[in-house]
Amino acid sequence: GVTKGDLAILGAAQIAEALAVTTYTGIINTSPFFKRLEADDQGYFKAARTEEMAHYLLEKSVTKKPTPVTTFYYPPKMFSDAQTTLNVLVTLEDAFIAAYLVGVRKFSSPDLRVTAARIMGIESDHRTLARVVAPSVAAQDGGPIEKVTGIQGKAESVDPPNNNTYERTLHWTKISKAVDALTPFIDKTAAAKAGFDTSKSYTFKPFTPKLPGGLGDFHSFIG
């Protein structure tokens, strides 16, 4: 019973979740600072990657098709410089939060709106996570990091890491705003214009996640 408008939001959300999975994968597999974090902080990133993959698969189960975008671009030093990594991560999570709030506003059914709110809450956890680990970045990786810049372009102190009383809508009322914000990450021409490193691209590699919190695998969860 989903509408054309619902599918537009879900399609954009699939691209966002594929980008999120690719971002967390890059951090976990290639970022030097990640390997020097405490084990529990590393666990946060690994759980976030799993959660984003679960979101993607849930949305795919509704749209019945994979993401149309599987190649992504990032700013220079995305995975080699911890400050850049955390800035981009918070920027993306800011966008994801606002995008799911568009879903809360625009989805046609209560079930979809509640699901959007549930996912948005997890994206908020991820934003806070990026700010929590900033002071734990080792000195040899440029830490401790005291400020992180998000989508609004303002460097904000990471103390406290949960610095929002209400989630930020970014004044987005249409899902096209989220697509516009993510375009440099998904389009090579836009990436070059934004000063991103287009000499290297990163490919989304889906997987079947084991969900945290004792929920078992994804298929058992949705079943």
JSON list of C-alpha atoms in Angstrom, two decimals, residues 36-126:
[
{"chain": "A", "resi": 36, "resn": "ARG", "atom": "CA", "xyz": [44.00, 2.77, 18.28]},
{"chain": "A", "resi": 37, "resn": "LEU", "atom": "CA", "xyz": [40.58, 3.34, 19.86]},
{"chain": "A", "resi": 38, "resn": "GLU", "atom": "CA", "xyz": [39.53, 1.39, 22.93]},
{"chain": "A", "resi": 39, "resn": "ALA", "atom": "CA", "xyz": [37.77, -1.90, 22.17]},
{"chain": "A", "resi": 40, "resn": "ASP", "atom": "CA", "xyz": [34.37, -0.60, 23.30]},
{"chain": "A", "resi": 41, "resn": "ASP", "atom": "CA", "xyz": [34.66, 2.43, 20.99]},
{"chain": "A", "resi": 42, "resn": "GLN", "atom": "CA", "xyz": [35.57, 0.14, 18.12]},
{"chain": "A", "resi": 43, "resn": "GLY", "atom": "CA", "xyz": [32.48, -1.87, 19.01]},
{"chain": "A", "resi": 44, "resn": "TYR", "atom": "CA", "xyz": [30.31, 1.23, 18.60]},
{"chain": "A", "resi": 45, "resn": "PHE", "atom": "CA", "xyz": [31.45, 1.62, 14.99]},
{"chain": "A", "resi": 46, "resn": "LYS", "atom": "CA", "xyz": [30.94, -2.05, 14.21]},
{"chain": "A", "resi": 47, "resn": "ALA", "atom": "CA", "xyz": [27.44, -2.01, 15.68]},
{"chain": "A", "resi": 48, "resn": "ALA", "atom": "CA", "xyz": [26.60, 1.15, 13.72]},
{"chain": "A", "resi": 49, "resn": "ARG", "atom": "CA", "xyz": [27.66, -0.56, 10.48]},
{"chain": "A", "resi": 50, "resn": "THR", "atom": "CA", "xyz": [25.42, -3.51, 11.29]},
{"chain": "A", "resi": 51, "resn": "GLU", "atom": "CA", "xyz": [22.46, -1.27, 12.13]},
{"chain": "A", "resi": 52, "resn": "GLU", "atom": "CA", "xyz": [22.79, 0.74, 8.91]},
{"chain": "A", "resi": 53, "resn": "MET", "atom": "CA", "xyz": [22.82, -2.47, 6.90]},
{"chain": "A", "resi": 54, "resn": "ALA", "atom": "CA", "xyz": [19.66, -3.64, 8.67]},
{"chain": "A", "resi": 55, "resn": "HIS", "atom": "CA", "xyz": [17.96, -0.34, 7.81]},
{"chain": "A", "resi": 56, "resn": "TYR", "atom": "CA", "xyz": [18.94, -0.75, 4.17]},
{"chain": "A", "resi": 57, "resn": "LEU", "atom": "CA", "xyz": [17.55, -4.27, 3.97]},
{"chain": "A", "resi": 58, "resn": "LEU", "atom": "CA", "xyz": [14.30, -3.28, 5.63]},
{"chain": "A", "resi": 59, "resn": "GLU", "atom": "CA", "xyz": [13.80, -0.49, 3.09]},
{"chain": "A", "resi": 60, "resn": "LYS", "atom": "CA", "xyz": [14.73, -2.81, 0.22]},
{"chain": "A", "resi": 61, "resn": "SER", "atom": "CA", "xyz": [12.07, -5.25, 1.43]},
{"chain": "A", "resi": 62, "resn": "VAL", "atom": "CA", "xyz": [9.50, -2.51, 0.78]},
{"chain": "A", "resi": 63, "resn": "THR", "atom": "CA", "xyz": [10.80, -1.02, -2.48]},
{"chain": "A", "resi": 64, "resn": "LYS", "atom": "CA", "xyz": [11.61, -4.49, -3.89]},
{"chain": "A", "resi": 65, "resn": "LYS", "atom": "CA", "xyz": [14.75, -3.17, -5.58]},
{"chain": "A", "resi": 66, "resn": "PRO", "atom": "CA", "xyz": [18.36, -2.43, -4.60]},
{"chain": "A", "resi": 67, "resn": "THR", "atom": "CA", "xyz": [19.84, 1.03, -4.31]},
{"chain": "A", "resi": 68, "resn": "PRO", "atom": "CA", "xyz": [20.44, 2.67, -7.70]},
{"chain": "A", "resi": 69, "resn": "VAL", "atom": "CA", "xyz": [23.71, 4.12, -6.37]},
{"chain": "A", "resi": 70, "resn": "THR", "atom": "CA", "xyz": [26.55, 1.82, -5.30]},
{"chain": "A", "resi": 71, "resn": "THR", "atom": "CA", "xyz": [29.62, 4.05, -5.81]},
{"chain": "A", "resi": 72, "resn": "PHE", "atom": "CA", "xyz": [30.54, 6.85, -3.42]},
{"chain": "A", "resi": 73, "resn": "TYR", "atom": "CA", "xyz": [33.09, 9.66, -3.15]},
{"chain": "A", "resi": 74, "resn": "TYR", "atom": "CA", "xyz": [34.56, 11.44, -0.13]},
{"chain": "A", "resi": 75, "resn": "PRO", "atom": "CA", "xyz": [36.65, 14.50, 0.70]},
{"chain": "A", "resi": 76, "resn": "PRO", "atom": "CA", "xyz": [40.45, 14.18, 0.63]},
{"chain": "A", "resi": 77, "resn": "LYS", "atom": "CA", "xyz": [41.93, 12.33, 3.63]},
{"chain": "A", "resi": 78, "resn": "MET", "atom": "CA", "xyz": [38.52, 10.92, 4.49]},
{"chain": "A", "resi": 79, "resn": "PHE", "atom": "CA", "xyz": [39.89, 7.72, 5.99]},
{"chain": "A", "resi": 80, "resn": "SER", "atom": "CA", "xyz": [43.42, 8.86, 6.84]},
{"chain": "A", "resi": 81, "resn": "ASP", "atom": "CA", "xyz": [42.70, 11.96, 8.93]},
{"chain": "A", "resi": 82, "resn": "ALA", "atom": "CA", "xyz": [40.57, 11.46, 12.05]},
{"chain": "A", "resi": 83, "resn": "GLN", "atom": "CA", "xyz": [39.27, 15.04, 12.12]},
{"chain": "A", "resi": 84, "resn": "THR", "atom": "CA", "xyz": [38.04, 14.73, 8.53]},
{"chain": "A", "resi": 85, "resn": "THR", "atom": "CA", "xyz": [36.52, 11.33, 9.24]},
{"chain": "A", "resi": 86, "resn": "LEU", "atom": "CA", "xyz": [34.52, 12.54, 12.22]},
{"chain": "A", "resi": 87, "resn": "ASN", "atom": "CA", "xyz": [33.47, 15.77, 10.49]},
{"chain": "A", "resi": 88, "resn": "VAL", "atom": "CA", "xyz": [32.09, 13.80, 7.55]},
{"chain": "A", "resi": 89, "resn": "LEU", "atom": "CA", "xyz": [30.47, 11.21, 9.79]},
{"chain": "A", "resi": 90, "resn": "VAL", "atom": "CA", "xyz": [28.61, 13.85, 11.81]},
{"chain": "A", "resi": 91, "resn": "THR", "atom": "CA", "xyz": [27.66, 15.65, 8.59]},
{"chain": "A", "resi": 92, "resn": "LEU", "atom": "CA", "xyz": [26.16, 12.46, 7.19]},
{"chain": "A", "resi": 93, "resn": "GLU", "atom": "CA", "xyz": [24.32, 11.58, 10.38]},
{"chain": "A", "resi": 94, "resn": "ASP", "atom": "CA", "xyz": [22.91, 15.12, 10.55]},
{"chain": "A", "resi": 95, "resn": "ALA", "atom": "CA", "xyz": [21.55, 14.56, 7.03]},
{"chain": "A", "resi": 96, "resn": "PHE", "atom": "CA", "xyz": [20.16, 11.12, 7.83]},
{"chain": "A", "resi": 97, "resn": "ILE", "atom": "CA", "xyz": [18.35, 12.42, 10.92]},
{"chain": "A", "resi": 98, "resn": "ALA", "atom": "CA", "xyz": [16.74, 15.25, 8.97]},
{"chain": "A", "resi": 99, "resn": "ALA", "atom": "CA", "xyz": [15.85, 12.91, 6.09]},
{"chain": "A", "resi": 100, "resn": "TYR", "atom": "CA", "xyz": [14.03, 10.46, 8.35]},
{"chain": "A", "resi": 101, "resn": "LEU", "atom": "CA", "xyz": [12.20, 13.37, 9.96]},
{"chain": "A", "resi": 102, "resn": "VAL", "atom": "CA", "xyz": [10.93, 14.17, 6.45]},
{"chain": "A", "resi": 103, "resn": "GLY", "atom": "CA", "xyz": [9.62, 10.60, 6.45]},
{"chain": "A", "resi": 104, "resn": "VAL", "atom": "CA", "xyz": [7.94, 11.17, 9.81]},
{"chain": "A", "resi": 105, "resn": "ARG", "atom": "CA", "xyz": [6.30, 14.23, 8.28]},
{"chain": "A", "resi": 106, "resn": "LYS", "atom": "CA", "xyz": [5.47, 12.88, 4.83]},
{"chain": "A", "resi": 107, "resn": "PHE", "atom": "CA", "xyz": [4.97, 9.09, 4.89]},
{"chain": "A", "resi": 108, "resn": "SER", "atom": "CA", "xyz": [1.41, 8.05, 4.07]},
{"chain": "A", "resi": 109, "resn": "SER", "atom": "CA", "xyz": [0.85, 5.50, 6.86]},
{"chain": "A", "resi": 110, "resn": "PRO", "atom": "CA", "xyz": [1.35, 5.39, 10.63]},
{"chain": "A", "resi": 111, "resn": "ASP", "atom": "CA", "xyz": [3.49, 2.24, 10.30]},
{"chain": "A", "resi": 112, "resn": "LEU", "atom": "CA", "xyz": [5.94, 3.94, 7.95]},
{"chain": "A", "resi": 113, "resn": "ARG", "atom": "CA", "xyz": [6.04, 7.09, 10.06]},
{"chain": "A", "resi": 114, "resn": "VAL", "atom": "CA", "xyz": [6.77, 5.11, 13.24]},
{"chain": "A", "resi": 115, "resn": "THR", "atom": "CA", "xyz": [9.45, 3.09, 11.46]},
{"chain": "A", "resi": 116, "resn": "ALA", "atom": "CA", "xyz": [11.06, 6.31, 10.21]},
{"chain": "A", "resi": 117, "resn": "ALA", "atom": "CA", "xyz": [11.08, 7.64, 13.77]},
{"chain": "A", "resi": 118, "resn": "ARG", "atom": "CA", "xyz": [12.62, 4.43, 15.08]},
{"chain": "A", "resi": 119, "resn": "ILE", "atom": "CA", "xyz": [15.41, 4.55, 12.49]},
{"chain": "A", "resi": 120, "resn": "MET", "atom": "CA", "xyz": [15.95, 8.28, 13.08]},
{"chain": "A", "resi": 121, "resn": "GLY", "atom": "CA", "xyz": [16.58, 7.56, 16.75]},
{"chain": "A", "resi": 122, "resn": "ILE", "atom": "CA", "xyz": [19.39, 5.18, 15.84]},
{"chain": "A", "resi": 123, "resn": "GLU", "atom": "CA", "xyz": [20.92, 7.72, 13.46]},
{"chain": "A", "resi": 124, "resn": "SER", "atom": "CA", "xyz": [20.93, 10.13, 16.38]},
{"chain": "A", "resi": 125, "resn": "ASP", "atom": "CA", "xyz": [22.81, 7.53, 18.43]},
{"chain": "A", "resi": 126, "resn": "HIS", "atom": "CA", "xyz": [25.38, 7.35, 15.65]}
]
